[in-house]
PDB file of C-alpha atoms in Angstrom:
ATOM      1  CA  ASN A   1       9.626 -12.694 -64.079  1.00  0.00           C
ATOM      2  CA  CYS A   2      10.158  -9.636 -61.907  1.00  0.00           C
ATOM      3  CA  HIS A   3       6.553  -9.812 -60.782  1.00  0.00           C
ATOM      4  CA  VAL A   4       6.938 -13.462 -59.700  1.00  0.00           C
ATOM      5  CA  TYR A   5      10.156 -12.602 -57.791  1.00  0.00           C
ATOM      6  CA  VAL A   6       8.458  -9.760 -55.870  1.00  0.00           C
ATOM      7  CA  ASP A   7       5.519 -12.023 -54.898  1.00  0.00           C
ATOM      8  CA  ALA A   8       7.906 -14.779 -53.699  1.00  0.00           C
ATOM      9  CA  ALA A   9       9.913 -12.276 -51.609  1.00  0.00           C
ATOM     10  CA  ALA A  10       6.726 -10.909 -50.053  1.00  0.00           C
ATOM     11  CA  ASP A  11       5.539 -14.453 -49.239  1.00  0.00           C
ATOM     12  CA  LEU A  12       8.934 -15.319 -47.716  1.00  0.00           C
ATOM     13  CA  GLU A  13       8.915 -12.182 -45.553  1.00  0.00           C
ATOM     14  CA  LYS A  14       5.370 -12.961 -44.380  1.00  0.00           C
ATOM     15  CA  ALA A  15       6.352 -16.564 -43.549  1.00  0.00           C
ATOM     16  CA  LEU A  16       9.391 -15.355 -41.567  1.00  0.00           C
ATOM     17  CA  ARG A  17       7.211 -12.945 -39.556  1.00  0.00           C
ATOM     18  CA  ILE A  18       4.761 -15.744 -38.710  1.00  0.00           C
ATOM     19  CA  SER A  19       7.548 -18.171 -37.754  1.00  0.00           C
ATOM     20  CA  ARG A  20       9.190 -15.521 -35.552  1.00  0.00           C
ATOM     21  CA  ARG A  21       5.876 -14.966 -33.767  1.00  0.00           C
ATOM     22  CA  LYS A  22       5.348 -18.700 -33.318  1.00  0.00           C
ATOM     23  CA  GLY A  23       8.943 -19.136 -32.167  1.00  0.00           C
ATOM     24  CA  ALA A  24       8.502 -16.439 -29.523  1.00  0.00           C
ATOM     25  CA  LEU A  25       5.460 -18.259 -28.198  1.00  0.00           C
ATOM     26  CA  VAL A  26       7.132 -21.667 -28.226  1.00  0.00           C
ATOM     27  CA  GLU A  27      10.414 -20.513 -26.674  1.00  0.00           C
ATOM     28  CA  PRO A  28       9.738 -17.846 -24.027  1.00  0.00           C
ATOM     29  CA  THR A  29      12.742 -15.880 -22.874  1.00  0.00           C
ATOM     30  CA  MET A  30      11.667 -14.878 -19.343  1.00  0.00           C
ATOM     31  CA  SER A  31      13.892 -16.183 -16.578  1.00  0.00           C
ATOM     32  CA  PRO A  32      12.463 -17.313 -13.213  1.00  0.00           C
ATOM     33  CA  ARG A  33      13.749 -14.036 -11.743  1.00  0.00           C
ATOM     34  CA  ASP A  34      11.888 -12.052 -14.444  1.00  0.00           C
ATOM     35  CA  ILE A  35       8.714 -14.024 -13.777  1.00  0.00           C
ATOM     36  CA  GLN A  36       8.910 -13.347 -10.038  1.00  0.00           C
ATOM     37  CA  ALA A  37       9.664  -9.651 -10.623  1.00  0.00           C
ATOM     38  CA  ALA A  38       6.580  -9.352 -12.856  1.00  0.00           C
ATOM     39  CA  LEU A  39       4.394 -11.118 -10.263  1.00  0.00           C
ATOM     40  CA  ARG A  40       5.850  -8.941  -7.493  1.00  0.00           C
ATOM     41  CA  ALA A  41       4.958  -5.863  -9.575  1.00  0.00           C
ATOM     42  CA  GLY A  42       1.313  -6.941  -9.539  1.00  0.00           C
ATOM     43  CA  ALA A  43       0.895  -9.048 -12.684  1.00  0.00           C
ATOM     44  CA  SER A  44      -1.472 -11.976 -12.364  1.00  0.00           C
ATOM     45  CA  VAL A  45      -0.460 -15.474 -13.434  1.00  0.00           C
ATOM     46  CA  GLU A  46      -3.026 -15.408 -16.251  1.00  0.00           C
ATOM     47  CA  SER A  47      -2.030 -12.003 -17.656  1.00  0.00           C
ATOM     48  CA  LEU A  48       1.658 -12.911 -17.527  1.00  0.00           C
ATOM     49  CA  ALA A  49       1.030 -16.197 -19.321  1.00  0.00           C
ATOM     50  CA  SER A  50      -1.010 -14.404 -21.970  1.00  0.00           C
ATOM     51  CA  LYS A  51       1.628 -11.712 -22.594  1.00  0.00           C
ATOM     52  CA  SER A  52       4.702 -13.924 -22.438  1.00  0.00           C
ATOM     53  CA  GLY A  53       3.455 -17.163 -23.947  1.00  0.00           C
ATOM     54  CA  ILE A  54       4.767 -19.085 -20.930  1.00  0.00           C
ATOM     55  CA  PRO A  55       2.461 -21.921 -19.799  1.00  0.00           C
ATOM     56  CA  ILE A  56       0.415 -21.082 -16.695  1.00  0.00           C
ATOM     57  CA  ASP A  57       1.677 -24.126 -14.765  1.00  0.00           C
ATOM     58  CA  ARG A  58       5.285 -22.939 -15.177  1.00  0.00           C
ATOM     59  CA  ILE A  59       4.464 -19.453 -13.880  1.00  0.00           C
ATOM     60  CA  GLU A  60       2.519 -20.917 -10.952  1.00  0.00           C
ATOM     61  CA  ARG A  61       5.702 -22.662  -9.768  1.00  0.00           C
ATOM     62  CA  TYR A  62       7.217 -19.243  -9.022  1.00  0.00           C
ATOM     63  CA  ALA A  63       4.032 -17.531  -7.850  1.00  0.00           C
ATOM     64  CA  GLY A  64       3.731 -19.108  -4.365  1.00  0.00           C
ATOM     65  CA  PRO A  65       6.746 -17.432  -2.721  1.00  0.00           C
ATOM     66  CA  VAL A  66       5.847 -14.082  -4.295  1.00  0.00           C
ATOM     67  CA  TYR A  67       2.249 -14.218  -3.021  1.00  0.00           C
ATOM     68  CA  THR A  68       3.543 -15.126   0.447  1.00  0.00           C
ATOM     69  CA  GLU A  69       5.885 -12.126   0.336  1.00  0.00           C
ATOM     70  CA  ARG A  70       3.089  -9.788  -0.763  1.00  0.00           C
ATOM     71  CA  ILE A  71       0.836 -11.009   2.072  1.00  0.00           C
ATOM     72  CA  GLU A  72       3.662 -10.371   4.574  1.00  0.00           C
ATOM     73  CA  ILE A  73       4.145  -6.858   3.198  1.00  0.00           C
ATOM     74  CA  ILE A  74       0.417  -6.111   3.623  1.00  0.00           C
ATOM     75  CA  GLY A  75       0.501  -7.486   7.184  1.00  0.00           C
ATOM     76  CA  ASN A  76       3.501  -5.316   8.088  1.00  0.00           C
ATOM     77  CA  ALA A  77       2.077  -2.233   6.367  1.00  0.00           C
ATOM     78  CA  VAL A  78      -1.266  -2.297   8.219  1.00  0.00           C
ATOM     79  CA  GLU A  79       0.699  -2.422  11.495  1.00  0.00           C
ATOM     80  CA  ALA A  80       2.920   0.516  10.465  1.00  0.00           C
ATOM     81  CA  TYR A  81       2.181   4.159  11.222  1.00  0.00           C
ATOM     82  CA  SER A  82       1.216   6.582   8.489  1.00  0.00           C
ATOM     83  CA  GLN A  83       3.360   9.696   8.177  1.00  0.00           C
ATOM     84  CA  ARG A  84       2.089  12.970   6.715  1.00  0.00           C
ATOM     85  CA  PRO A  85       4.155  16.068   5.968  1.00  0.00           C
ATOM     86  CA  ARG A  86       3.409  18.965   8.373  1.00  0.00           C
ATOM     87  CA  VAL A  87       1.061  16.690  10.372  1.00  0.00           C
ATOM     88  CA  GLY A  88       3.393  13.938  11.560  1.00  0.00           C
ATOM     89  CA  LYS A  89       2.769  10.404  12.679  1.00  0.00           C
ATOM     90  CA  SER A  90      -0.735   8.943  12.911  1.00  0.00           C
ATOM     91  CA  ARG A  91      -2.077   8.170  16.343  1.00  0.00           C
ATOM     92  CA  TYR A  92      -2.978   4.620  15.225  1.00  0.00           C
ATOM     93  CA  PRO A  93      -1.367   2.060  12.895  1.00  0.00           C
ATOM     94  CA  LEU A  94      -2.638   2.114   9.306  1.00  0.00           C
ATOM     95  CA  GLY A  95      -5.114  -0.763   9.669  1.00  0.00           C
ATOM     96  CA  ASN A  96      -6.680   0.698  12.823  1.00  0.00           C
ATOM     97  CA  ALA A  97      -6.776   4.211  11.354  1.00  0.00           C
ATOM     98  CA  VAL A  98      -8.544   2.961   8.209  1.00  0.00           C
ATOM     99  CA  GLU A  99     -11.059   0.987  10.282  1.00  0.00           C
ATOM    100  CA  ARG A 100     -11.726   4.005  12.490  1.00  0.00           C
ATOM    101  CA  ASN A 101     -12.161   6.398   9.545  1.00  0.00           C
ATOM    102  CA  LEU A 102     -14.317   4.046   7.460  1.00  0.00           C
ATOM    103  CA  GLY A 103     -16.378   2.827  10.402  1.00  0.00           C
ATOM    104  CA  GLU A 104     -15.569  -0.819   9.618  1.00  0.00           C
ATOM    105  CA  ALA A 105     -12.606  -3.049   8.842  1.00  0.00           C
ATOM    106  CA  PRO A 106     -12.094  -3.630   5.110  1.00  0.00           C
ATOM    107  CA  ALA A 107     -12.087  -7.204   3.843  1.00  0.00           C
ATOM    108  CA  ASP A 108      -8.686  -8.913   3.726  1.00  0.00           C
ATOM    109  CA  ASP A 109      -8.810  -9.201  -0.058  1.00  0.00           C
ATOM    110  CA  ALA A 110      -9.405  -5.447  -0.368  1.00  0.00           C
ATOM    111  CA  TRP A 111      -5.696  -4.901   0.379  1.00  0.00           C
ATOM    112  CA  SER A 112      -2.976  -5.379  -2.243  1.00  0.00           C
ATOM    113  CA  ALA A 113       0.798  -4.983  -2.459  1.00  0.00           C
ATOM    114  CA  LYS A 114       3.165  -4.609  -5.365  1.00  0.00           C
ATOM    115  CA  ARG A 115       6.805  -3.725  -5.820  1.00  0.00           C
ATOM    116  CA  THR A 116       7.577  -0.815  -8.130  1.00  0.00           C
ATOM    117  CA  LEU A 117      10.857   0.855  -9.081  1.00  0.00           C
ATOM    118  CA  ASP A 118      10.599   3.151  -6.046  1.00  0.00           C
ATOM    119  CA  GLY A 119       9.730   0.400  -3.546  1.00  0.00           C
ATOM    120  CA  TRP A 120       6.630  -1.279  -2.140  1.00  0.00           C
ATOM    121  CA  ARG A 121       3.156   0.132  -2.676  1.00  0.00           C
ATOM    122  CA  VAL A 122       0.195  -0.981  -0.611  1.00  0.00           C
ATOM    123  CA  GLY A 123      -3.283  -0.387  -1.975  1.00  0.00           C
ATOM    124  CA  LEU A 124      -6.798  -0.572  -0.626  1.00  0.00           C
ATOM    125  CA  LYS A 125      -9.963  -0.807  -2.708  1.00  0.00           C
ATOM    126  CA  VAL A 126     -13.234  -0.030  -0.907  1.00  0.00           C
ATOM    127  CA  VAL A 127     -16.804   0.754  -1.874  1.00  0.00           C
ATOM    128  CA  SER A 128     -17.842   4.028  -0.282  1.00  0.00           C
ATOM    129  CA  GLY A 129     -20.995   5.981  -1.059  1.00  0.00           C
ATOM    130  CA  GLY A 130     -21.903   3.566  -3.852  1.00  0.00           C
ATOM    131  CA  ARG A 131     -18.620   3.957  -5.707  1.00  0.00           C
ATOM    132  CA  THR A 132     -15.317   2.106  -5.645  1.00  0.00           C
ATOM    133  CA  ARG A 133     -12.430   4.113  -4.260  1.00  0.00           C
ATOM    134  CA  THR A 134      -8.749   3.249  -4.205  1.00  0.00           C
ATOM    135  CA  ALA A 135      -6.054   4.445  -1.815  1.00  0.00           C
ATOM    136  CA  GLN A 136      -2.308   3.863  -2.142  1.00  0.00           C
ATOM    137  CA  TRP A 137       0.583   4.209   0.262  1.00  0.00           C
ATOM    138  CA  ARG A 138       4.341   3.808  -0.111  1.00  0.00           C
ATOM    139  CA  PHE A 139       5.564   1.319   2.488  1.00  0.00           C
ATOM    140  CA  GLU A 140       9.112   1.351   3.830  1.00  0.00           C
ATOM    141  CA  PRO A 141       9.793  -2.002   5.518  1.00  0.00           C
ATOM    142  CA  GLU A 142      13.068  -0.805   7.083  1.00  0.00           C
ATOM    143  CA  THR A 143      11.476   2.109   8.992  1.00  0.00           C
ATOM    144  CA  ARG A 144       7.998   0.512   9.282  1.00  0.00           C
ATOM    145  CA  GLU A 145       6.372   3.685   7.906  1.00  0.00           C
ATOM    146  CA  VAL A 146       3.665   4.260   5.301  1.00  0.00           C
ATOM    147  CA  TRP A 147       3.318   7.455   3.291  1.00  0.00           C
ATOM    148  CA  PRO A 148       0.073   8.319   1.475  1.00  0.00           C
ATOM    149  CA  LEU A 149       0.327   8.640  -2.307  1.00  0.00           C
ATOM    150  CA  ASP A 150      -3.087  10.232  -2.858  1.00  0.00           C
ATOM    151  CA  ALA A 151      -5.593  12.407  -1.002  1.00  0.00           C
ATOM    152  CA  TYR A 152      -7.936   9.526  -0.203  1.00  0.00           C
ATOM    153  CA  ALA A 153      -5.095   7.534   1.363  1.00  0.00           C
ATOM    154  CA  ALA A 154      -4.118  10.582   3.428  1.00  0.00           C
ATOM    155  CA  SER A 155      -7.671  11.021   4.726  1.00  0.00           C
ATOM    156  CA  ILE A 156      -8.499   7.408   5.652  1.00  0.00           C
ATOM    157  CA  GLY A 157      -5.068   6.203   6.762  1.00  0.00           C
ATOM    158  CA  HIS A 158      -4.291   8.830   9.355  1.00  0.00           C
ATOM    159  CA  VAL A 159      -5.694   9.906  12.729  1.00  0.00           C
ATOM    160  CA  GLU A 160      -4.073  13.060  14.023  1.00  0.00           C
ATOM    161  CA  SER A 161      -2.265  12.642  17.309  1.00  0.00           C
ATOM    162  CA  ARG A 162      -2.788  16.296  18.290  1.00  0.00           C
ATOM    163  CA  SER A 163      -6.034  15.315  20.044  1.00  0.00           C
ATOM    164  CA  ARG A 164      -3.955  13.065  22.305  1.00  0.00           C
ATOM    165  CA  GLY A 165      -1.587  15.991  23.024  1.00  0.00           C
ATOM    166  CA  LEU A 166      -4.494  18.258  23.989  1.00  0.00           C
ATOM    167  CA  ALA A 167      -5.893  15.608  26.309  1.00  0.00           C
ATOM    168  CA  VAL A 168      -2.562  15.514  28.153  1.00  0.00           C
ATOM    169  CA  LYS A 169      -2.312  19.314  28.461  1.00  0.00           C
ATOM    170  CA  ALA A 170      -5.895  19.868  29.633  1.00  0.00           C
ATOM    171  CA  PRO A 171      -5.566  18.308  33.135  1.00  0.00           C
ATOM    172  CA  THR A 172      -2.435  20.330  34.004  1.00  0.00           C
ATOM    173  CA  LYS A 173      -4.237  23.698  33.731  1.00  0.00           C
ATOM    174  CA  PRO A 174      -7.167  22.869  36.061  1.00  0.00           C
ATOM    175  CA  ALA A 175      -4.762  21.297  38.565  1.00  0.00           C
ATOM    176  CA  ALA A 176      -2.867  24.597  38.799  1.00  0.00           C
ATOM    177  CA  LYS A 177      -6.138  26.503  39.426  1.00  0.00           C
ATOM    178  CA  LYS A 178      -7.323  24.068  42.113  1.00  0.00           C
ATOM    179  CA  ALA A 179      -4.197  24.459  44.259  1.00  0.00           C
ATOM    180  CA  PRO A 180      -4.815  28.142  45.164  1.00  0.00           C
ATOM    181  CA  ALA A 181      -8.517  27.386  45.805  1.00  0.00           C
ATOM    182  CA  LYS A 182      -7.552  24.843  48.502  1.00  0.00           C
ATOM    183  CA  LYS A 183      -5.290  27.360  50.267  1.00  0.00           C
ATOM    184  CA  VAL A 184      -8.081  29.944  50.391  1.00  0.00           C
ATOM    185  CA  ALA A 185     -10.541  27.349  51.709  1.00  0.00           C
ATOM    186  CA  ALA A 186      -8.063  26.378  54.447  1.00  0.00           C
ATOM    187  CA  LYS A 187      -7.732  30.011  55.650  1.00  0.00           C
ATOM    188  CA  LYS A 188     -11.485  30.652  55.891  1.00  0.00           C
ATOM    189  CA  PRO A 189     -12.183  27.986  58.532  1.00  0.00           C
ATOM    190  CA  ALA A 190      -9.236  29.239  60.563  1.00  0.00           C
ATOM    191  CA  ALA A 191     -10.684  32.770  60.534  1.00  0.00           C
ATOM    192  CA  LYS A 192     -14.065  31.460  61.710  1.00  0.00           C
ATOM    193  CA  LYS A 193     -12.514  29.591  64.652  1.00  0.00           C
ATOM    194  CA  ALA A 194     -10.658  32.648  65.984  1.00  0.00           C
ATOM    195  CA  PRO A 195     -13.815  34.695  66.984  1.00  0.00           C
ATOM    196  CA  ALA A 196     -15.485  31.615  68.519  1.00  0.00           C
TER     197      ALA A 196
END
């Protein structure tokens, strides 16, 4: 009798586990806000549906506004200026700096954006030298600044503005040297005219 009781209890526990799993799939608990937060964090519609058990068509209802927001963030980030500690602000906006450093503009779908706990992150995936490389920046919409989060992002997303500063300083030095040369040249003809 004891043996039969143990088997029945084990079967009941197994049945409860299965029904709980089925119940979780049938009645998802994610709110629309949770769905949008997951999509904003970079989850795809398919992966979210697979993990949550929510039908794809229901998730797609909330995906449109999030994708529009992510596209806007990318557009604003590529127009923002990269900032690097001890180097300062890039001479060009992020998109132009990347194009200049890579020698070509990356495809539009190479850029991505996702919202993490510490704010927006903008990523770029490119094929360089036969291998895929990824760069990430932290984007601050309020200040319109991007900060590199890895060495590759720092190297391709920034063009030092010191070269512009040197170009401005260079003409002032020769101009100062030319002024005395003109005064000397003006005195020499005057000296030649006096003996004649």
